[in-house]
Amino acid sequence: MDIKELDKKYVLPTYARGDVSFVSGNNATLVDADGKKYIDFTSGIGVVSVGHANKRVNDAICKQIANITHISNLYYIAPQAEAAQKVVEASGYDMKCFFANSGAEANEGAIKIARKHGERDGEIKRYKIITLQHSFHGRTITTVKATGQEAMHNYFGPFPDGFVYADDIASIEALLDDHTAGVMIELIQGEGGVEPQDKVEVQALAKLLKEKQIPLIVDEVQTGAYRTGEFTASQLYGIDPEIITLAKGVGGGVPVGIVMTSLKEVLSAGDHGSTFGGNYLSSAAVCAVVEILNELKSSGDLEITSLLFNNALESFYNAHKDIFTQKVGIGMMCGLRVKDADTLSKIMTHAKESGVMVLKAGRNTLRFLPPLTITKEEIDEGFKALNTAMSYI
Ligand SMILES: *Cc1c(COP(=O)(O)O)cnc(C)c1O
């Protein structure tokens, strides 16, 4: 049976799939079932941070699974402890990690830590979590409710109580009260449309929350793993949050979610857990990915690649100012605002036909999340294809 028919018959229709199926990849280059090549400016929504079929990651995974893949968190798992060390050291924060399997699950863990921290004997119970409008925190019932987009709350209720949405960073202060257990933000909203927050406002918020002893949770599921130039965007913003969540790029394609926190004593044995989280397979991948990315950063190659990509994007933007109204983003998390939604859809279609994969995000944004290892040749080829696509708009 044809793959499309098979999918239609057996897979629930929760995704509006693009009409293409990839069979292999190499760094930022993809090959579809017909042998056609594409440049990947998406890295699978910011996941394949070190490129497709990265040999070092693949070798690390193969070496690990030849010995043991899984035995549960009831015993010590060496690669998990090593992955935690690598992640904590790369961040520079004095934190400990919990390993989950996805971004939403990492955020669930973060909310549990903030809420347990907010339970104080004899005092008012702190349970409210403040999040931002246009945010995205995941697809579980709780993280859907944490997501500040009304359209995502249409079904599935009743939801857990205690989620409050602020219009922007500056309006969070007015929402804090004796019941606030935490504030959860993305420093650059990803799904919401590649929307960086203002550094000064974020620093002021972080300071205020420290004074009030309310944990700041930074959802770095998309911004983490050097996407913005530092291991976490929190480092770039010069803040010291209590909780950071990671997923997407930190596993390089293997499912993993991580909550890291300086609140090391809040959770005790039995409070939280995961069957798969931090098993040998995913931890071996995290170790290899973080090692590669650390080297990319310290050699200066990450900065060079980011400059090359942003220069190419700037030229592309300047050449099509009739279509694009603004270039947005930080590091290799970039976007172009498109004048209207219709045009954005057309660009997506023609880009694919011209041999380059791009993403869209809220607020009419054409989104770019290339592998951090993308080469100059791949960047040039990708924008050449995008220019071809624009000739049809
Ligand atoms: C993708 C994303 C999530 C959800 O991650 P999943 O792995 O799909 O559960 C949460 N927060 C942010 C900021 C994201 O970009």
Tab-separated table of C-alpha atoms and ligand atoms in Angstrom:
chain	number	residue	atom	x	y	z
A	1	MET	CA	0.000	0.000	0.000
A	2	ASP	CA	1.150	3.529	-0.770
A	3	ILE	CA	2.570	5.357	2.282
A	4	LYS	CA	-0.110	8.070	2.103
A	5	GLU	CA	-2.926	5.515	2.014
A	6	LEU	CA	-1.331	3.577	4.857
A	7	ASP	CA	-1.037	6.734	6.969
A	8	LYS	CA	-4.605	7.693	6.167
A	9	LYS	CA	-5.907	4.280	7.098
A	10	TYR	CA	-3.990	3.664	10.328
A	11	VAL	CA	-2.733	6.978	11.761
A	12	LEU	CA	-5.009	9.456	13.522
A	13	PRO	CA	-5.338	12.645	11.495
A	14	THR	CA	-3.820	15.057	14.049
A	15	TYR	CA	-1.278	16.505	11.589
A	16	ALA	CA	-1.755	18.433	8.346
A	17	ARG	CA	1.159	16.691	6.658
A	18	GLY	CA	3.179	18.211	3.821
A	19	ASP	CA	3.119	16.063	0.718
A	20	VAL	CA	6.613	14.601	0.991
A	21	SER	CA	8.301	11.684	2.702
A	22	PHE	CA	12.021	11.732	3.502
A	23	VAL	CA	14.091	8.575	3.480
A	24	SER	CA	17.543	9.835	4.409
A	25	GLY	CA	19.538	12.877	5.387
A	26	ASN	CA	23.073	14.130	5.779
A	27	ASN	CA	23.700	17.231	7.893
A	28	ALA	CA	21.257	19.858	6.500
A	29	THR	CA	20.491	17.926	3.329
A	30	LEU	CA	17.458	15.640	2.988
A	31	VAL	CA	16.487	13.093	0.345
A	32	ASP	CA	12.859	12.136	-0.341
A	33	ALA	CA	11.378	8.841	-1.528
A	34	ASP	CA	11.858	9.914	-5.181
A	35	GLY	CA	15.536	10.734	-4.662
A	36	LYS	CA	14.948	14.503	-4.752
A	37	LYS	CA	17.253	16.586	-2.525
A	38	TYR	CA	16.199	19.360	-0.144
A	39	ILE	CA	18.029	21.765	2.140
A	40	ASP	CA	16.643	21.521	5.660
A	41	PHE	CA	16.143	24.901	7.332
A	42	THR	CA	13.908	23.248	9.984
A	43	SER	CA	16.035	20.553	11.670
A	44	GLY	CA	12.755	18.785	12.367
A	45	ILE	CA	11.460	21.750	14.402
A	46	GLY	CA	14.750	22.501	16.093
A	47	VAL	CA	15.544	18.896	16.998
A	48	VAL	CA	18.349	17.747	14.727
A	49	SER	CA	20.740	20.331	16.151
A	50	VAL	CA	23.882	18.529	14.984
A	51	GLY	CA	22.458	17.580	11.571
A	52	HIS	CA	20.878	14.479	10.102
A	53	ALA	CA	22.735	11.166	10.408
A	54	ASN	CA	25.474	12.729	12.531
A	55	LYS	CA	28.159	10.065	12.612
A	56	ARG	CA	29.382	10.798	16.150
A	57	VAL	CA	25.853	10.654	17.568
A	58	ASN	CA	25.029	7.514	15.601
A	59	ASP	CA	28.257	5.819	16.708
A	60	ALA	CA	27.588	6.736	20.358
A	61	ILE	CA	24.040	5.342	20.140
A	62	CYS	CA	25.147	2.148	18.366
A	63	LYS	CA	27.943	1.568	20.864
A	64	GLN	CA	25.504	2.018	23.747
A	65	ILE	CA	22.671	-0.157	22.427
A	66	ALA	CA	25.106	-2.970	21.652
A	67	ASN	CA	25.474	-3.241	25.443
A	68	ILE	CA	22.246	-2.137	27.103
A	69	THR	CA	19.336	0.112	26.103
A	70	HIS	CA	17.054	0.169	29.104
A	71	ILE	CA	16.719	-1.156	32.624
A	72	SER	CA	14.574	1.529	34.395
A	73	ASN	CA	15.368	4.242	36.888
A	74	LEU	CA	15.359	1.763	39.758
A	75	TYR	CA	19.145	1.457	39.292
A	76	TYR	CA	22.074	3.778	38.590
A	77	ILE	CA	22.439	4.636	34.895
A	78	ALA	CA	25.966	5.823	34.092
A	79	PRO	CA	25.193	7.700	30.839
A	80	GLN	CA	22.284	9.516	32.581
A	81	ALA	CA	24.564	10.836	35.317
A	82	GLU	CA	27.124	11.823	32.669
A	83	ALA	CA	24.468	13.544	30.556
A	84	ALA	CA	23.303	15.476	33.626
A	85	GLN	CA	26.870	16.583	34.341
A	86	LYS	CA	27.389	17.710	30.741
A	87	VAL	CA	24.101	19.628	30.622
A	88	VAL	CA	24.625	21.320	34.000
A	89	GLU	CA	28.235	22.237	33.186
A	90	ALA	CA	27.322	23.605	29.758
A	91	SER	CA	24.692	25.803	31.406
A	92	GLY	CA	27.004	27.100	34.112
A	93	TYR	CA	24.104	26.999	36.609
A	94	ASP	CA	24.253	25.234	39.961
A	95	MET	CA	21.424	22.822	39.202
A	96	LYS	CA	20.367	19.182	39.094
A	97	CYS	CA	18.446	17.399	36.301
A	98	PHE	CA	15.386	15.213	35.948
A	99	PHE	CA	15.090	13.289	32.676
A	100	ALA	CA	11.783	12.984	30.817
A	101	ASN	CA	10.948	12.224	27.192
A	102	SER	CA	9.568	15.390	25.625
A	103	GLY	CA	9.221	19.121	26.041
A	104	ALA	CA	5.694	18.930	27.418
A	105	GLU	CA	6.782	16.346	29.939
A	106	ALA	CA	9.755	18.455	31.013
A	107	ASN	CA	7.337	21.359	31.555
A	108	GLU	CA	5.018	19.115	33.579
A	109	GLY	CA	7.994	18.349	35.808
A	110	ALA	CA	8.806	22.045	36.104
A	111	ILE	CA	5.237	22.831	37.162
A	112	LYS	CA	5.316	20.031	39.729
A	113	ILE	CA	8.550	21.400	41.215
A	114	ALA	CA	7.150	24.955	41.380
A	115	ARG	CA	3.930	23.749	42.974
A	116	LYS	CA	5.600	21.523	45.527
A	117	HIS	CA	7.964	24.380	46.345
A	118	GLY	CA	4.856	26.519	46.823
A	119	GLU	CA	3.342	24.186	49.420
A	120	ARG	CA	4.421	25.652	52.726
A	121	ASP	CA	3.110	24.172	55.930
A	122	GLY	CA	0.889	26.560	57.838
A	123	GLU	CA	1.072	29.156	55.089
A	124	ILE	CA	-1.100	29.986	52.123
A	125	LYS	CA	-0.795	27.327	49.434
A	126	ARG	CA	0.957	28.703	46.368
A	127	TYR	CA	-0.324	27.014	43.210
A	128	LYS	CA	-0.791	29.629	40.466
A	129	ILE	CA	1.481	29.528	37.450
A	130	ILE	CA	1.627	32.691	35.363
A	131	THR	CA	2.417	32.236	31.657
A	132	LEU	CA	2.323	34.559	28.658
A	133	GLN	CA	-0.144	35.160	25.868
A	134	HIS	CA	1.021	33.555	22.585
A	135	SER	CA	3.149	31.086	24.561
A	136	PHE	CA	3.481	27.401	23.767
A	137	HIS	CA	4.303	24.867	26.454
A	138	GLY	CA	3.058	21.531	25.098
A	139	ARG	CA	0.133	19.239	24.365
A	140	THR	CA	-0.629	17.407	27.594
A	141	ILE	CA	-3.762	18.560	29.416
A	142	THR	CA	-1.729	20.645	31.876
A	143	THR	CA	0.698	22.132	29.363
A	144	VAL	CA	-2.153	22.899	26.949
A	145	LYS	CA	-3.680	24.907	29.797
A	146	ALA	CA	-0.290	26.513	30.513
A	147	THR	CA	-0.189	27.577	26.860
A	148	GLY	CA	-1.542	31.113	26.515
A	149	GLN	CA	-3.477	30.622	23.301
A	150	GLU	CA	-7.263	30.500	23.719
A	151	ALA	CA	-7.671	28.427	20.543
A	152	MET	CA	-5.857	25.564	22.279
A	153	HIS	CA	-8.404	25.468	25.114
A	154	ASN	CA	-11.411	24.752	22.909
A	155	TYR	CA	-11.770	21.112	23.909
A	156	PHE	CA	-10.381	18.715	26.511
A	157	GLY	CA	-11.590	20.503	29.651
A	158	PRO	CA	-12.008	20.671	32.544
A	159	PHE	CA	-8.378	21.687	32.889
A	160	PRO	CA	-6.271	21.882	36.042
A	161	ASP	CA	-6.839	25.139	37.898
A	162	GLY	CA	-4.321	27.852	38.502
A	163	PHE	CA	-3.029	29.046	35.143
A	164	VAL	CA	-3.052	32.794	34.605
A	165	TYR	CA	-1.993	34.574	31.405
A	166	ALA	CA	-0.107	37.841	31.264
A	167	ASP	CA	-0.215	40.001	28.121
A	168	ASP	CA	3.540	40.541	28.261
A	169	ILE	CA	6.545	40.466	30.602
A	170	ALA	CA	5.833	43.939	31.983
A	171	SER	CA	2.308	43.002	33.064
A	172	ILE	CA	3.353	39.930	35.068
A	173	GLU	CA	4.080	41.944	38.238
A	174	ALA	CA	0.456	43.045	38.597
A	175	LEU	CA	-0.679	39.394	38.497
A	176	LEU	CA	1.591	38.139	41.294
A	177	ASP	CA	-0.204	37.337	44.531
A	178	ASP	CA	0.134	35.149	47.635
A	179	HIS	CA	-0.953	32.142	45.606
A	180	THR	CA	1.660	32.457	42.842
A	181	ALA	CA	3.848	29.344	42.689
A	182	GLY	CA	5.832	30.260	39.601
A	183	VAL	CA	6.156	32.230	36.382
A	184	MET	CA	6.856	30.295	33.185
A	185	ILE	CA	8.143	32.055	30.058
A	186	GLU	CA	9.900	31.422	26.767
A	187	LEU	CA	12.673	33.973	26.229
A	188	ILE	CA	11.980	33.770	22.525
A	189	GLN	CA	8.481	32.551	21.808
A	190	GLY	CA	8.857	29.885	19.136
A	191	GLU	CA	5.456	28.579	18.062
A	192	GLY	CA	4.012	31.985	18.965
A	193	GLY	CA	5.994	33.537	16.104
A	194	VAL	CA	9.725	33.884	16.872
A	195	GLU	CA	9.183	36.697	19.351
A	196	PRO	CA	12.214	37.599	21.517
A	197	GLN	CA	11.492	39.164	24.894
A	198	ASP	CA	13.181	42.392	25.923
A	199	LYS	CA	16.369	41.700	27.916
A	200	VAL	CA	15.952	44.581	30.368
A	201	GLU	CA	12.336	43.617	31.102
A	202	VAL	CA	13.301	39.976	31.606
A	203	GLN	CA	16.119	40.909	33.979
A	204	ALA	CA	13.779	43.150	35.981
A	205	LEU	CA	11.237	40.326	36.210
A	206	ALA	CA	13.894	37.814	37.302
A	207	LYS	CA	15.052	40.209	40.049
A	208	LEU	CA	11.512	40.857	41.256
A	209	LEU	CA	10.732	37.133	41.426
A	210	LYS	CA	13.932	36.443	43.378
A	211	GLU	CA	12.884	39.080	45.940
A	212	LYS	CA	9.472	37.456	46.249
A	213	GLN	CA	10.945	33.944	46.268
A	214	ILE	CA	8.751	32.911	43.364
A	215	PRO	CA	10.545	30.481	41.020
A	216	LEU	CA	11.118	31.603	37.435
A	217	ILE	CA	10.682	28.743	34.980
A	218	VAL	CA	12.251	29.297	31.576
A	219	ASP	CA	10.877	26.975	28.896
A	220	GLU	CA	13.973	26.457	26.760
A	221	VAL	CA	12.580	23.483	24.863
A	222	GLN	CA	13.154	25.398	21.620
A	223	THR	CA	15.769	27.999	22.636
A	224	GLY	CA	18.072	25.570	24.468
A	225	ALA	CA	21.052	23.529	23.233
A	226	TYR	CA	22.886	26.548	21.734
A	227	ARG	CA	20.016	27.556	19.425
A	228	THR	CA	20.546	31.213	20.369
A	229	GLY	CA	24.352	31.037	20.633
A	230	GLU	CA	24.644	30.079	24.315
A	231	PHE	CA	23.755	26.679	25.766
A	232	THR	CA	20.619	28.280	27.220
A	233	ALA	CA	19.001	31.552	26.227
A	234	SER	CA	18.868	32.280	29.971
A	235	GLN	CA	22.666	32.689	29.873
A	236	LEU	CA	22.315	35.040	26.894
A	237	TYR	CA	19.749	37.097	28.814
A	238	GLY	CA	22.008	37.156	31.878
A	239	ILE	CA	19.440	35.695	34.264
A	240	ASP	CA	19.593	32.978	36.864
A	241	PRO	CA	16.228	31.163	36.769
A	242	GLU	CA	15.250	28.512	39.317
A	243	ILE	CA	13.980	26.056	36.692
A	244	ILE	CA	14.911	25.497	33.036
A	245	THR	CA	13.365	22.948	30.690
A	246	LEU	CA	15.094	21.499	27.640
A	247	ALA	CA	14.067	19.004	24.952
A	248	LYS	CA	14.119	19.313	21.130
A	249	GLY	CA	17.772	20.045	20.211
A	250	VAL	CA	19.426	18.493	23.240
A	251	GLY	CA	18.755	14.923	22.033
A	252	GLY	CA	19.620	15.501	18.383
A	253	GLY	CA	16.622	13.408	17.264
A	254	VAL	CA	16.319	10.967	20.149
A	255	PRO	CA	13.288	11.767	22.355
A	256	VAL	CA	14.385	13.465	25.556
A	257	GLY	CA	13.151	16.171	27.895
A	258	ILE	CA	15.112	17.617	30.799
A	259	VAL	CA	14.067	19.734	33.789
A	260	MET	CA	16.983	21.379	35.515
A	261	THR	CA	16.607	23.277	38.732
A	262	SER	CA	18.515	24.978	41.514
A	263	LEU	CA	15.679	23.875	43.841
A	264	LYS	CA	17.499	20.610	44.433
A	265	GLU	CA	15.663	19.599	47.591
A	266	VAL	CA	12.046	20.046	46.514
A	267	LEU	CA	11.360	16.641	44.979
A	268	SER	CA	12.054	13.496	46.959
A	269	ALA	CA	11.904	9.807	46.082
A	270	GLY	CA	8.439	8.933	44.789
A	271	ASP	CA	7.370	12.511	43.920
A	272	HIS	CA	8.065	12.219	40.221
A	273	GLY	CA	9.264	9.619	37.776
A	274	SER	CA	9.415	8.263	34.266
A	275	THR	CA	9.775	4.773	32.860
A	276	PHE	CA	11.859	5.764	29.852
A	277	GLY	CA	13.317	9.074	31.006
A	278	GLY	CA	17.108	9.186	30.914
A	279	ASN	CA	17.563	5.610	29.753
A	280	TYR	CA	20.845	4.444	28.240
A	281	LEU	CA	19.772	5.174	24.661
A	282	SER	CA	18.617	8.770	25.073
A	283	SER	CA	21.360	9.626	27.578
A	284	ALA	CA	24.096	8.360	25.248
A	285	ALA	CA	22.631	10.634	22.568
A	286	VAL	CA	22.507	13.658	24.907
A	287	CYS	CA	26.147	13.100	25.903
A	288	ALA	CA	27.286	12.992	22.269
A	289	VAL	CA	25.124	15.948	21.183
A	290	VAL	CA	26.226	18.224	24.027
A	291	GLU	CA	29.885	17.290	23.448
A	292	ILE	CA	29.626	18.152	19.754
A	293	LEU	CA	27.809	21.402	20.445
A	294	ASN	CA	30.310	22.404	23.158
A	295	GLU	CA	33.113	21.962	20.622
A	296	LEU	CA	31.192	23.911	17.982
A	297	LYS	CA	30.812	26.752	20.468
A	298	SER	CA	34.382	26.815	21.785
A	299	SER	CA	35.969	26.582	18.316
A	300	GLY	CA	34.021	29.646	17.193
A	301	ASP	CA	32.362	27.687	14.381
A	302	LEU	CA	28.898	28.160	15.869
A	303	GLU	CA	29.263	31.918	15.759
A	304	ILE	CA	30.597	31.831	12.191
A	305	THR	CA	27.703	29.630	11.028
A	306	SER	CA	25.187	31.881	12.763
A	307	LEU	CA	26.714	34.952	11.073
A	308	LEU	CA	26.714	33.270	7.661
A	309	PHE	CA	23.111	32.186	8.059
A	310	ASN	CA	21.919	35.561	9.310
A	311	ASN	CA	23.768	37.439	6.548
A	312	ALA	CA	22.173	35.203	3.930
A	313	LEU	CA	18.759	35.666	5.556
A	314	GLU	CA	19.249	39.447	5.672
A	315	SER	CA	20.085	39.559	1.931
A	316	PHE	CA	17.062	37.398	1.179
A	317	TYR	CA	14.886	39.687	3.309
A	318	ASN	CA	16.232	42.819	1.597
A	319	ALA	CA	15.552	41.320	-1.820
A	320	HIS	CA	11.878	40.667	-0.989
A	321	LYS	CA	10.738	43.623	1.086
A	322	ASP	CA	7.461	43.692	-0.823
A	323	ILE	CA	6.599	40.363	0.870
A	324	PHE	CA	8.424	40.467	4.231
A	325	THR	CA	7.876	43.200	6.798
A	326	GLN	CA	10.492	42.339	9.461
A	327	LYS	CA	13.415	40.036	10.222
A	328	VAL	CA	13.182	38.624	13.762
A	329	GLY	CA	14.987	36.206	16.065
A	330	ILE	CA	18.290	35.539	17.799
A	331	GLY	CA	21.146	33.255	16.719
A	332	MET	CA	19.861	30.366	14.617
A	333	MET	CA	16.245	30.852	15.723
A	334	CYS	CA	15.077	33.281	13.057
A	335	GLY	CA	11.983	34.389	11.262
A	336	LEU	CA	10.613	36.718	8.635
A	337	ARG	CA	7.214	38.308	9.148
A	338	VAL	CA	5.139	37.826	6.011
A	339	LYS	CA	2.616	40.459	4.926
A	340	ASP	CA	-0.312	38.004	5.084
A	341	ALA	CA	-1.145	34.377	5.901
A	342	ASP	CA	-2.067	33.503	2.332
A	343	THR	CA	1.323	34.531	1.017
A	344	LEU	CA	3.032	32.597	3.829
A	345	SER	CA	1.243	29.383	2.799
A	346	LYS	CA	2.241	29.917	-0.828
A	347	ILE	CA	5.874	30.434	0.156
A	348	MET	CA	5.827	27.171	2.151
A	349	THR	CA	4.491	25.223	-0.852
A	350	HIS	CA	6.876	26.729	-3.393
A	351	ALA	CA	9.850	26.372	-1.032
A	352	LYS	CA	9.257	22.640	-0.789
A	353	GLU	CA	8.863	22.353	-4.572
A	354	SER	CA	12.080	24.347	-5.050
A	355	GLY	CA	14.002	22.044	-2.691
A	356	VAL	CA	14.157	23.828	0.666
A	357	MET	CA	12.235	23.024	3.851
A	358	VAL	CA	11.098	25.937	6.049
A	359	LEU	CA	8.631	26.279	8.913
A	360	LYS	CA	5.862	28.620	9.797
A	361	ALA	CA	4.918	29.986	13.203
A	362	GLY	CA	2.176	32.186	14.647
A	363	ARG	CA	1.833	35.863	13.669
A	364	ASN	CA	2.480	35.221	9.958
A	365	THR	CA	6.068	34.182	10.442
A	366	LEU	CA	8.268	32.179	8.100
A	367	ARG	CA	10.489	30.376	10.596
A	368	PHE	CA	14.083	29.135	10.260
A	369	LEU	CA	15.656	26.612	12.660
A	370	PRO	CA	18.550	25.155	10.641
A	371	PRO	CA	20.902	22.527	12.077
A	372	LEU	CA	23.659	24.344	13.986
A	373	THR	CA	26.140	22.386	11.843
A	374	ILE	CA	24.766	23.628	8.506
A	375	THR	CA	27.578	24.324	5.997
A	376	LYS	CA	28.067	27.476	3.904
A	377	GLU	CA	27.277	25.442	0.764
A	378	GLU	CA	23.996	24.241	2.292
A	379	ILE	CA	23.071	27.779	3.377
A	380	ASP	CA	23.776	29.127	-0.138
A	381	GLU	CA	21.888	26.300	-1.811
A	382	GLY	CA	18.916	26.736	0.542
A	383	PHE	CA	18.557	30.456	-0.115
A	384	LYS	CA	19.022	29.906	-3.845
A	385	ALA	CA	16.045	27.530	-3.706
A	386	LEU	CA	14.083	30.026	-1.599
A	387	ASN	CA	14.727	32.754	-4.168
A	388	THR	CA	13.420	30.406	-6.857
A	389	ALA	CA	10.331	29.836	-4.706
A	390	MET	CA	9.799	33.615	-4.419
A	391	SER	CA	9.672	33.960	-8.204
A	392	TYR	CA	6.291	32.138	-8.043
A	393	ILE	CA	4.821	34.474	-5.386
B	1	LIG	C1	8.033	22.180	21.130
B	1	LIG	C2	7.846	22.907	22.393
B	1	LIG	C3	7.228	22.303	23.508
B	1	LIG	C4	6.646	20.920	23.453
B	1	LIG	O1	7.601	19.947	23.252
B	1	LIG	P1	7.125	18.438	22.909
B	1	LIG	O2	8.418	17.690	22.848
B	1	LIG	O3	6.412	18.487	21.598
B	1	LIG	O4	6.261	17.991	24.002
B	1	LIG	C5	7.149	23.030	24.686
B	1	LIG	N1	7.628	24.278	24.774
B	1	LIG	C6	8.228	24.890	23.728
B	1	LIG	C7	8.771	26.270	23.890
B	1	LIG	C8	8.342	24.239	22.503
B	1	LIG	O5	8.907	24.850	21.458
